Amino acid sequence: MDVSNWQYNGKQVLTYTNNSPDILDRVFYHLYFNAFQPGSEMDVRSRTVADPDQRVGDRISKLTPSEMGYIKLLSLTQDGVILNYEVVGTVLEVTLARPIEPGESTVFNMEWDAQVPVQVRRSGRNNAEGIALSMTQWYPKLAEYDFQGWHADPYIYREFYGVWGDFDVKISIDKKYTIGGTGYLQDEPKKKRGKKIWHFVAPNVHDFTWAADPEYIHDTYPGPNGVTLNFYYKNDPDIIDNWKKLQPVTADLMQFYNENIGAYPYKQYSVIHGGDGGMEYAMCTLITGGRKLESLVGVTAHELAHTWFQFLLATHEGKHPWMDEGFAEYIGELAMDEVTKKKRANPFSGQYRGYRFLATSGHEAPQGTHADRFATNRTSGLTAYHKGCVFIAQLGYVIGEGDLKKTIRQYFKEWSFKHPTPNDFIRVAEKVSDLELDWYLMDWTQTTNTIDYKIIDVAQTNGATTVSLERIGLMPMPIDLLVTYDDGSEELFYIPLQMMRGEKENSDPNIKRTILKDWAWAYPSYSFEISENKKVKKLMIDPSQLMADIDLKNNIWHLE
Ligand SMILES: [Zn+2]
């Protein structure tokens, strides 16, 4: 890396094994830095979307030749044979000299010249807070081939998906710079002609990220299970105190995720001052650092949660952005309650508000839409974060909180390091709960169907009460109904959804629960009798507030 002009050259030796049952006659690499050039898809999309991200706007279109990013290939060989390739925007298309048979390995040798763009989003030099280098998605990165074929997505909405591998990386940079990032530093960086060579090894990751600055303070803090937590931040008196206070909280957050998802499998994790907000990478995150303590902890809680819900599970961020953003929001909200000792009545209420706004906006697109192709950034964000969080929080209502907790741990245990899809997740939930849930996944993620159940009537005559309900929304749901009698006692009624072929457990043993007959989806209305010889004072659909009914006004009934 030449820090006088922010250009660098690289050499990459990649031993690639075809673990698929298919013969591969071509491969693709991502050249992410090419997105930061006037006229790129990222640039044009930002200038044509109705609500551009303020950090991007038209900035890419104005980058000069010395400010833009690029990766220019100098050579590429396969087992020593020179290959033909074509650079198509942010994707390198490579025709192989010799097809790779299933189970076979091949070695690609590549050299390239590159330039670090002025920071626009995620990566780049000289970010808004003065960090010299945020080096994310900075090297030619092999695209993933899986049971769905190649994933050579162009770089537009900045999502990624990668191939698991062992990385051995040497970075030569001006000796004044400190580097933090993915992997384990092998020994003290060696000095060579005004530069230092930093050597990192990172086993079993699908990305390699680093950041560097001549003014970094580097602290370490002991994390759970012997993990070393590293903190790299600018030597700026305004932020030092918050970055010190963040350290024990990060250890608590990791402990919470270890217990509730599964054990963090690497030896180090680094919170690095850099980037343009917060983004998750292998064994590290880059976050902006000039924040109030609560915001610094909040962003760290979310980005650290992504270690599990994206990095270790390695879901495809472009195809299923809700599986990383929604799940990280969900577990992050719970973690924040734990570490800040603020037990909120419903930690997800803001997430539900966002979802209801989206569902009633008239602009909702199915949650299964590719991240690049939402009509607006706002819809994309609400869908991935809020609707994604509601997907999992609401699953707790559908299958019961105990089974949701088991599902999350089992999902991680079965699918970490394996690129699960939405179906893989719901199958785990089905096996844990012994309930049919394909309808839940399909209606919630592939349609914009909404939930709306209504209490139509409560008729009380001679000690008998008849309750009538209506399904207004297209999306089915099992129904919890809380009845308060005039003597103040309560009873929970549960109406199983027939297509679930079973019932969730009663999550609150302190309250009597009566299981009613199934409600089959096609019937718009349902009624039942309360035989208890007491007057009903109040009736409420879903006292947990975890069912995302879009109209709560008709969910409650009071005796007049
Ligand atoms: Zn996120």
PDB file of C-alpha atoms in Angstrom, residues 6 12 19 52 82 84 89 96 101 125 130 154 257 279-280 309-310 325-326 337 359 463 493 497 508 516 524-525 537:
ATOM      1  CA  TRP A   6      -3.599   5.403  -1.998  1.00  0.00           C
ATOM      2  CA  GLN A  12      -3.317 -13.566  -4.816  1.00  0.00           C
ATOM      3  CA  ASN A  19     -17.235 -29.066  -3.552  1.00  0.00           C
ATOM      4  CA  PRO A  52     -30.843   8.253  -2.450  1.00  0.00           C
ATOM      5  CA  ILE A  82      -2.937 -17.953 -18.841  1.00  0.00           C
ATOM      6  CA  ASN A  84      -9.118 -15.289 -20.766  1.00  0.00           C
ATOM      7  CA  GLY A  89     -18.464  -3.525 -14.097  1.00  0.00           C
ATOM      8  CA  LEU A  96     -11.304 -21.671 -17.418  1.00  0.00           C
ATOM      9  CA  GLU A 101     -14.443 -31.639 -11.848  1.00  0.00           C
ATOM     10  CA  ARG A 125      -9.848   6.351   2.368  1.00  0.00           C
ATOM     11  CA  GLY A 130     -10.577  11.104   9.425  1.00  0.00           C
ATOM     12  CA  PRO A 154     -23.040  -6.832  -9.240  1.00  0.00           C
ATOM     13  CA  TYR A 257     -24.920 -13.997  22.052  1.00  0.00           C
ATOM     14  CA  MET A 279     -20.974  -2.868   8.949  1.00  0.00           C
ATOM     15  CA  GLU A 280     -20.153  -6.429   9.894  1.00  0.00           C
ATOM     16  CA  PHE A 309     -26.630 -13.634  11.759  1.00  0.00           C
ATOM     17  CA  GLN A 310     -24.681 -13.244   8.578  1.00  0.00           C
ATOM     18  CA  GLU A 325     -30.699  -7.497   9.368  1.00  0.00           C
ATOM     19  CA  GLY A 326     -33.958  -8.702  10.904  1.00  0.00           C
ATOM     20  CA  ASP A 337     -32.130  -4.924  27.364  1.00  0.00           C
ATOM     21  CA  ALA A 359     -47.670  -2.632   5.506  1.00  0.00           C
ATOM     22  CA  GLY A 463     -74.560 -16.690  32.038  1.00  0.00           C
ATOM     23  CA  PHE A 493     -58.302 -19.074  25.036  1.00  0.00           C
ATOM     24  CA  LEU A 497     -54.708 -22.652  13.160  1.00  0.00           C
ATOM     25  CA  ASP A 508     -47.479 -18.639  30.959  1.00  0.00           C
ATOM     26  CA  LEU A 516     -60.594 -24.361  21.453  1.00  0.00           C
ATOM     27  CA  PRO A 524     -63.758 -15.941   7.392  1.00  0.00           C
ATOM     28  CA  SER A 525     -65.571 -16.185  10.713  1.00  0.00           C
ATOM     29  CA  LYS A 537     -65.668  -7.730  31.210  1.00  0.00           C
TER      30      LYS A 537
END
